[in-house]
Short mmCIF file of C-alpha atoms in Angstrom, two decimals:
data_model
loop_
_atom_site.label_atom_id
_atom_site.label_comp_id
_atom_site.label_asym_id
_atom_site.label_seq_id
_atom_site.Cartn_x
_atom_site.Cartn_y
_atom_site.Cartn_z
CA UNK A 1 54.59 -18.19 204.51
CA UNK A 2 55.54 -15.72 207.22
CA UNK A 3 55.36 -14.76 210.88
CA UNK A 4 56.33 -12.00 213.29
CA UNK A 5 59.68 -10.31 212.95
CA UNK A 6 61.09 -10.82 216.44
CA UNK A 7 64.52 -11.37 217.89
CA UNK A 8 65.28 -15.11 217.99
CA UNK A 9 65.98 -15.01 221.69
CA UNK A 10 62.58 -13.41 222.34
CA UNK A 11 60.25 -15.82 220.67
CA UNK A 12 61.40 -19.21 219.47
CA UNK A 13 57.92 -19.96 218.16
CA UNK A 14 57.95 -17.37 215.38
CA UNK A 15 59.00 -17.99 211.85
CA UNK A 16 62.00 -15.78 212.52
CA UNK A 17 63.50 -18.44 214.80
CA UNK A 18 62.22 -21.50 212.99
CA UNK A 19 63.29 -23.48 209.98
CA UNK A 20 61.65 -21.02 207.61
CA UNK A 21 63.78 -18.17 208.97
CA UNK A 22 66.88 -20.37 208.90
CA UNK A 23 66.27 -21.10 205.26
CA UNK A 24 65.71 -17.45 204.36
CA UNK A 25 68.84 -16.41 206.24
CA UNK A 26 70.87 -18.70 203.99
CA UNK A 27 69.84 -16.70 200.94
CA UNK A 28 72.40 -14.24 199.58
CA UNK A 29 69.59 -11.96 198.40
CA UNK A 30 67.39 -9.62 200.43
CA UNK A 31 64.00 -11.10 201.42
CA UNK A 32 61.27 -8.89 202.95
CA UNK A 33 57.66 -10.00 203.45
CA UNK A 34 54.93 -7.49 204.39
CA UNK A 35 51.23 -7.86 205.00
CA UNK A 36 48.47 -5.93 203.23
CA UNK A 37 48.92 -2.98 205.64
CA UNK A 38 52.63 -2.75 204.93
CA UNK A 39 53.71 -4.24 208.25
CA UNK A 40 56.81 -6.42 208.28
CA UNK A 41 56.18 -10.14 208.50
CA UNK A 42 59.56 -11.68 207.67
CA UNK A 43 63.00 -10.12 207.15
CA UNK A 44 65.98 -12.32 206.40
CA UNK A 45 69.53 -11.74 207.62
CA UNK A 46 70.70 -9.91 204.49
CA UNK A 47 67.84 -7.43 204.78
CA UNK A 48 68.39 -6.93 208.51
CA UNK A 49 72.06 -6.15 207.99
CA UNK A 50 71.44 -3.72 205.13
CA UNK A 51 68.22 -1.90 205.97
CA UNK A 52 66.94 -2.45 209.51
CA UNK A 53 68.13 -1.72 213.02
CA UNK A 54 66.60 -3.70 215.94
CA UNK A 55 64.62 -0.57 216.83
CA UNK A 56 63.17 -0.41 213.29
CA UNK A 57 62.05 -4.02 213.52
CA UNK A 58 60.41 -3.51 216.91
CA UNK A 59 58.42 -0.53 215.61
CA UNK A 60 57.36 -2.12 212.32
CA UNK A 61 56.67 -5.71 213.40
CA UNK A 62 53.13 -7.05 212.96
CA UNK A 63 51.18 -8.71 215.76
CA UNK A 64 50.69 -11.90 213.81
CA UNK A 65 52.12 -15.24 214.84
CA UNK A 66 52.95 -17.91 212.29
CA UNK A 67 49.71 -19.69 213.16
CA UNK A 68 47.73 -16.46 212.74
CA UNK A 69 49.21 -15.83 209.34
CA UNK A 70 48.53 -19.42 208.20
CA UNK A 71 44.95 -19.02 209.36
CA UNK A 72 44.60 -15.84 207.32
CA UNK A 73 45.91 -17.82 204.33
CA UNK A 74 43.03 -20.30 204.70
CA UNK A 75 44.21 -23.08 207.02
CA UNK A 76 42.01 -24.28 209.87
CA UNK A 77 43.22 -22.91 213.22
CA UNK A 78 44.22 -26.32 214.59
CA UNK A 79 46.10 -27.25 211.44
CA UNK A 80 47.74 -23.84 211.29
CA UNK A 81 49.02 -24.16 214.86
CA UNK A 82 50.34 -27.67 214.19
CA UNK A 83 52.20 -26.52 211.09
CA UNK A 84 53.55 -23.48 212.93
CA UNK A 85 54.82 -25.61 215.83
CA UNK A 86 56.52 -28.04 213.45
CA UNK A 87 57.90 -25.21 211.31
CA UNK A 88 59.40 -23.43 214.33
CA UNK A 89 61.48 -26.40 215.51
CA UNK A 90 65.24 -26.46 215.03
CA UNK A 91 66.16 -28.18 211.78
CA UNK A 92 69.66 -29.58 211.39
CA UNK A 93 71.29 -27.72 208.50
CA UNK A 94 74.86 -28.16 207.26
CA UNK A 95 76.81 -26.89 204.25
CA UNK A 96 78.12 -29.89 202.31
CA UNK A 97 79.53 -28.18 199.25
CA UNK A 98 79.91 -24.96 197.31
CA UNK A 99 81.53 -23.76 194.12
CA UNK A 100 81.01 -22.50 190.58
CA UNK A 101 80.11 -24.45 187.48
CA UNK A 102 79.81 -23.63 183.79
CA UNK A 103 76.38 -24.85 182.68
CA UNK A 104 74.43 -24.83 179.44
CA UNK A 105 70.88 -23.50 179.66
CA UNK A 106 67.88 -24.93 177.84
CA UNK A 107 68.35 -22.06 175.36
CA UNK A 108 71.86 -23.31 174.64
CA UNK A 109 73.66 -20.45 176.40
CA UNK A 110 76.74 -20.98 178.55
CA UNK A 111 76.34 -19.47 182.02
CA UNK A 112 78.43 -19.45 185.20
CA UNK A 113 76.38 -20.74 188.15
CA UNK A 114 77.53 -20.18 191.74
CA UNK A 115 76.00 -22.73 194.11
CA UNK A 116 75.90 -23.85 197.74
CA UNK A 117 74.53 -27.25 198.72
CA UNK A 118 73.02 -27.94 202.14
CA UNK A 119 72.00 -31.10 203.96
CA UNK A 120 68.80 -30.78 206.00
CA UNK A 121 67.37 -33.07 208.66
CA UNK A 122 63.76 -32.31 209.69
CA UNK A 123 62.91 -32.43 213.42
CA UNK A 124 62.52 -35.93 214.84
CA UNK A 125 63.19 -37.54 211.48
CA UNK A 126 66.03 -39.88 210.44
CA UNK A 127 65.76 -38.75 206.81
CA UNK A 128 68.26 -36.34 205.29
CA UNK A 129 67.45 -33.99 202.45
CA UNK A 130 69.68 -31.88 200.28
CA UNK A 131 68.94 -28.64 198.53
CA UNK A 132 70.93 -26.18 196.45
CA UNK A 133 70.83 -22.39 196.53
CA UNK A 134 72.53 -20.66 193.64
CA UNK A 135 72.71 -17.64 191.40
CA UNK A 136 73.88 -16.69 187.94
CA UNK A 137 77.23 -14.85 188.20
CA UNK A 138 78.04 -14.81 184.49
CA UNK A 139 78.06 -11.02 184.20
CA UNK A 140 80.25 -10.70 187.30
CA UNK A 141 82.83 -13.11 185.93
CA UNK A 142 82.75 -11.45 182.50
CA UNK A 143 83.42 -8.08 184.14
CA UNK A 144 86.33 -9.57 186.10
CA UNK A 145 87.78 -11.14 182.94
CA UNK A 146 87.43 -7.79 181.15
CA UNK A 147 89.34 -6.01 183.91
CA UNK A 148 92.07 -8.65 183.75
CA UNK A 149 92.37 -8.09 180.01
CA UNK A 150 92.66 -4.33 180.55
CA UNK A 151 95.43 -4.91 183.11
CA UNK A 152 97.17 -7.30 180.73
CA UNK A 153 96.98 -4.84 177.84
CA UNK A 154 98.39 -2.08 180.05
CA UNK A 155 101.28 -4.34 180.99
CA UNK A 156 101.93 -5.27 177.37
CA UNK A 157 101.87 -1.62 176.31
CA UNK A 158 104.35 -0.75 179.06
CA UNK A 159 106.65 -3.58 177.99
CA UNK A 160 106.41 -2.55 174.35
CA UNK A 161 108.17 0.77 174.76
CA UNK A 162 111.15 -0.85 176.48
CA UNK A 163 111.32 -3.74 174.02
CA UNK A 164 111.26 -1.39 171.02
CA UNK A 165 114.28 0.56 172.25
CA UNK A 166 116.24 -2.44 173.52
CA UNK A 167 115.72 -4.73 170.53
CA UNK A 168 115.00 -2.68 167.43
CA UNK A 169 118.31 -0.79 167.17
CA UNK A 170 120.70 -3.78 167.48
CA UNK A 171 118.34 -5.85 165.32
CA UNK A 172 118.57 -3.27 162.52
CA UNK A 173 122.37 -3.48 162.71
CA UNK A 174 122.30 -7.29 162.49
CA UNK A 175 119.87 -7.18 159.59
CA UNK A 176 122.12 -4.76 157.68
CA UNK A 177 125.21 -6.95 158.12
CA UNK A 178 123.33 -10.09 157.03
CA UNK A 179 122.20 -8.32 153.87
CA UNK A 180 125.80 -7.23 153.26
CA UNK A 181 127.03 -10.81 153.71
CA UNK A 182 124.43 -12.02 151.21
CA UNK A 183 126.13 -9.86 148.58
CA UNK A 184 129.73 -10.87 149.42
CA UNK A 185 129.61 -14.49 150.65
CA UNK A 186 128.99 -17.41 148.32
CA UNK A 187 127.93 -20.94 149.23
CA UNK A 188 126.15 -19.92 152.44
CA UNK A 189 123.01 -18.36 151.01
CA UNK A 190 120.63 -20.81 152.66
CA UNK A 191 121.94 -19.96 156.12
CA UNK A 192 121.98 -16.24 155.41
CA UNK A 193 118.43 -16.36 154.02
CA UNK A 194 117.28 -18.17 157.17
CA UNK A 195 118.99 -15.61 159.40
CA UNK A 196 117.41 -12.73 157.49
CA UNK A 197 114.00 -14.39 157.64
CA UNK A 198 114.20 -14.78 161.42
CA UNK A 199 115.38 -11.20 161.86
CA UNK A 200 112.41 -10.01 159.80
CA UNK A 201 110.14 -12.06 162.03
CA UNK A 202 111.58 -10.39 165.13
CA UNK A 203 111.10 -7.02 163.42
CA UNK A 204 107.46 -7.86 162.76
CA UNK A 205 106.88 -8.79 166.43
CA UNK A 206 108.49 -5.57 167.63
CA UNK A 207 106.31 -3.61 165.20
CA UNK A 208 103.23 -5.32 166.61
CA UNK A 209 104.30 -4.30 170.11
CA UNK A 210 104.74 -0.71 168.96
CA UNK A 211 101.29 -0.65 167.36
CA UNK A 212 99.83 -1.91 170.62
CA UNK A 213 101.66 0.65 172.73
CA UNK A 214 100.85 3.73 170.68
CA UNK A 215 98.05 5.60 172.48
CA UNK A 216 97.25 7.96 169.60
CA UNK A 217 93.69 8.33 168.36
CA UNK A 218 92.94 7.39 164.76
CA UNK A 219 93.31 10.11 162.13
CA UNK A 220 89.84 9.70 160.68
CA UNK A 221 88.67 10.68 157.22
CA UNK A 222 85.75 9.58 155.06
CA UNK A 223 86.72 6.50 153.05
CA UNK A 224 84.98 4.47 150.36
CA UNK A 225 84.74 1.06 152.02
CA UNK A 226 84.31 -0.81 148.72
CA UNK A 227 87.55 0.65 147.38
CA UNK A 228 89.45 0.09 150.62
CA UNK A 229 88.50 -3.60 150.73
CA UNK A 230 89.47 -4.04 147.06
CA UNK A 231 92.86 -2.46 147.74
CA UNK A 232 93.57 -4.77 150.67
CA UNK A 233 92.47 -7.79 148.65
CA UNK A 234 94.85 -6.89 145.82
CA UNK A 235 97.66 -6.39 148.33
CA UNK A 236 97.16 -9.86 149.87
CA UNK A 237 96.64 -11.83 146.63
CA UNK A 238 100.34 -12.67 146.26
CA UNK A 239 100.55 -14.13 149.76
CA UNK A 240 97.33 -16.07 149.15
CA UNK A 241 98.81 -17.64 146.00
CA UNK A 242 101.75 -19.01 148.02
CA UNK A 243 99.22 -20.94 150.16
CA UNK A 244 97.20 -22.02 147.10
CA UNK A 245 94.37 -19.78 148.28
CA UNK A 246 92.15 -17.30 146.48
CA UNK A 247 90.47 -14.15 147.75
CA UNK A 248 87.02 -13.36 146.33
CA UNK A 249 85.50 -9.94 147.01
CA UNK A 250 81.80 -9.11 146.78
CA UNK A 251 81.43 -5.34 147.18
CA UNK A 252 78.29 -3.65 148.37
CA UNK A 253 75.86 -2.82 145.57
CA UNK A 254 75.85 0.78 146.75
CA UNK A 255 78.67 3.16 147.75
CA UNK A 256 79.46 2.90 151.45
CA UNK A 257 81.42 5.52 153.34
CA UNK A 258 82.95 5.12 156.78
CA UNK A 259 84.82 7.58 158.97
CA UNK A 260 88.11 5.83 159.72
CA UNK A 261 91.88 5.91 159.79
CA UNK A 262 92.63 4.36 156.40
CA UNK A 263 95.95 2.77 157.38
CA UNK A 264 94.61 1.35 160.63
CA UNK A 265 91.53 -0.14 158.98
CA UNK A 266 93.70 -1.65 156.25
CA UNK A 267 95.84 -3.18 158.98
CA UNK A 268 92.71 -4.77 160.49
CA UNK A 269 91.74 -6.43 157.19
CA UNK A 270 95.34 -7.49 156.51
CA UNK A 271 95.60 -9.16 159.94
CA UNK A 272 92.32 -11.03 159.44
CA UNK A 273 93.19 -12.07 155.86
CA UNK A 274 96.64 -13.22 156.97
CA UNK A 275 95.08 -15.43 159.65
CA UNK A 276 92.57 -16.79 157.13
CA UNK A 277 95.28 -17.60 154.58
CA UNK A 278 97.50 -19.36 157.14
CA UNK A 279 94.51 -21.34 158.47
CA UNK A 280 94.08 -23.00 155.05
CA UNK A 281 97.18 -25.15 154.76
CA UNK A 282 95.58 -27.11 151.91
CA UNK A 283 94.35 -24.04 150.09
CA UNK A 284 90.81 -22.80 149.58
CA UNK A 285 88.79 -19.68 149.03
CA UNK A 286 88.49 -16.63 151.26
CA UNK A 287 85.33 -14.63 150.71
CA UNK A 288 85.17 -10.94 151.59
CA UNK A 289 81.76 -9.31 151.35
CA UNK A 290 80.22 -6.02 152.44
CA UNK A 291 76.69 -5.95 153.84
CA UNK A 292 74.37 -3.07 154.69
CA UNK A 293 71.00 -1.58 153.88
CA UNK A 294 70.18 2.08 153.15
CA UNK A 295 68.29 2.38 156.44
CA UNK A 296 71.05 0.72 158.51
CA UNK A 297 73.45 2.73 160.66
CA UNK A 298 76.08 0.00 160.46
CA UNK A 299 78.00 -1.81 157.74
CA UNK A 300 79.55 -5.26 158.05
CA UNK A 301 82.67 -6.52 156.28
CA UNK A 302 82.51 -10.33 156.47
CA UNK A 303 85.65 -12.41 155.91
CA UNK A 304 85.11 -16.18 155.75
CA UNK A 305 87.74 -18.87 155.20
CA UNK A 306 87.69 -22.62 154.64
CA UNK A 307 90.38 -23.37 157.19
CA UNK A 308 90.71 -25.60 160.22
CA UNK A 309 88.34 -23.55 162.36
CA UNK A 310 88.42 -23.21 166.14
CA UNK A 311 86.83 -24.91 169.11
CA UNK A 312 84.59 -22.95 171.49
CA UNK A 313 87.30 -22.57 174.16
CA UNK A 314 89.78 -21.32 171.54
CA UNK A 315 87.24 -18.86 170.16
CA UNK A 316 86.67 -17.35 173.60
CA UNK A 317 90.38 -16.51 173.90
CA UNK A 318 90.78 -14.81 170.53
CA UNK A 319 92.10 -11.30 171.11
CA UNK A 320 93.85 -12.11 174.38
CA UNK A 321 97.47 -11.03 174.62
CA UNK A 322 99.93 -13.78 173.60
CA UNK A 323 97.22 -16.31 172.81
CA UNK A 324 97.60 -17.91 169.39
CA UNK A 325 96.67 -21.16 167.65
CA UNK A 326 99.53 -20.83 165.13
CA UNK A 327 102.97 -22.38 165.57
CA UNK A 328 104.70 -19.19 164.44
CA UNK A 329 102.17 -16.78 165.93
CA UNK A 330 102.69 -14.32 168.76
CA UNK A 331 99.10 -13.59 169.78
CA UNK A 332 99.34 -9.86 169.14
CA UNK A 333 97.73 -9.52 165.70
CA UNK A 334 94.12 -9.97 166.82
CA UNK A 335 94.78 -7.97 169.99
CA UNK A 336 95.90 -5.02 167.85
CA UNK A 337 92.95 -5.61 165.52
CA UNK A 338 90.45 -5.53 168.39
CA UNK A 339 92.01 -2.37 169.78
CA UNK A 340 91.77 -0.59 166.40
CA UNK A 341 88.14 -1.59 165.88
CA UNK A 342 87.20 -0.43 169.39
CA UNK A 343 88.89 2.94 168.76
CA UNK A 344 86.67 3.28 165.66
CA UNK A 345 83.51 2.59 167.66
CA UNK A 346 82.98 -0.79 165.98
CA UNK A 347 83.05 -4.41 167.04
CA UNK A 348 84.29 -7.84 165.97
CA UNK A 349 81.94 -10.83 165.76
CA UNK A 350 83.65 -14.18 165.21
CA UNK A 351 82.04 -17.54 164.45
CA UNK A 352 83.97 -20.73 163.83
CA UNK A 353 83.35 -24.42 163.23
CA UNK A 354 86.20 -26.93 163.62
CA UNK A 355 87.07 -28.46 160.27
CA UNK A 356 84.90 -26.03 158.30
CA UNK A 357 86.33 -22.58 158.80
CA UNK A 358 85.95 -19.20 160.47
CA UNK A 359 83.93 -16.08 159.70
CA UNK A 360 84.93 -12.68 161.08
CA UNK A 361 82.48 -9.78 160.93
CA UNK A 362 83.98 -6.30 161.20
CA UNK A 363 81.04 -4.06 162.10
CA UNK A 364 81.52 -0.30 161.62
CA UNK A 365 79.42 2.83 161.82
CA UNK A 366 78.71 4.14 158.33
CA UNK A 367 78.26 7.70 157.19
CA UNK A 368 75.31 8.72 154.96
#
């Protein structure tokens, strides 16, 4: 439905000054209606501000009133004029609410919906109506969250350099004296063992900070992925036994080569296996498997545990600085892991079910 594009002060009987124009002006998107000859019929406020000067509108406007246009659309002249007169009256419109809401679509996807709700009272009517105008801003919010994560990582990396220098040197001195006391003092071994254990934990955290702060690119070489996964599995078997866990590896049926920094990629698998082991307080089996096809450009290393799993809100925060679900965690392991995988041109896909476990897919580019 349309009418002439005229200044509201010029012609209060056009769609531009009526309820239809008021409604279109509320839209946050550009709305332009033209007739078959390309002449402007309706332009909402967003379009006027972005694309048209008053002079442009005067030159391009069509000589069709609302009633004329309705007649062209098939209404009888008398009915068209009646509708146009009613449509052009001033409708009472008021904003009654606005905000954002996380909704689930019929396809099961979570989306962020930005909405504004209006109350409307038609001319000469006691009835009130309400309508909602909204748009999907999921991608905008995701981009904002991504920028916040970049800022956070930059801050963490800046902090890491200072922390390494301020903490590591005195910590090494303390660790050396505790080890010396272990050899000379009797009857206090439990306390000394606890002190050494906590110092080692601090050392591990500082090392994680250093790994995060180092800006160097990976030193990449061709590696046999089957062999690399087997080596990491053997390395972590002793820690798995402590938690009554077992690691089962299913290699790819064919040789798979990837261009990677061997030590960094091993660190990725160690971090993921360590999380999997600690998630299974009652023991269980961790399954590592390698999946690809000859025609595929990618290879996937899948690591699945039988641990406590994670809820959807926890899963969304995996990889954020300082976020952890473990009592003794620091939230840096998966952040470092994500950074390494990104530097290798790969990605992490994580799926989790509370009470059943978590699967982590490390997807890498393979070399023929």
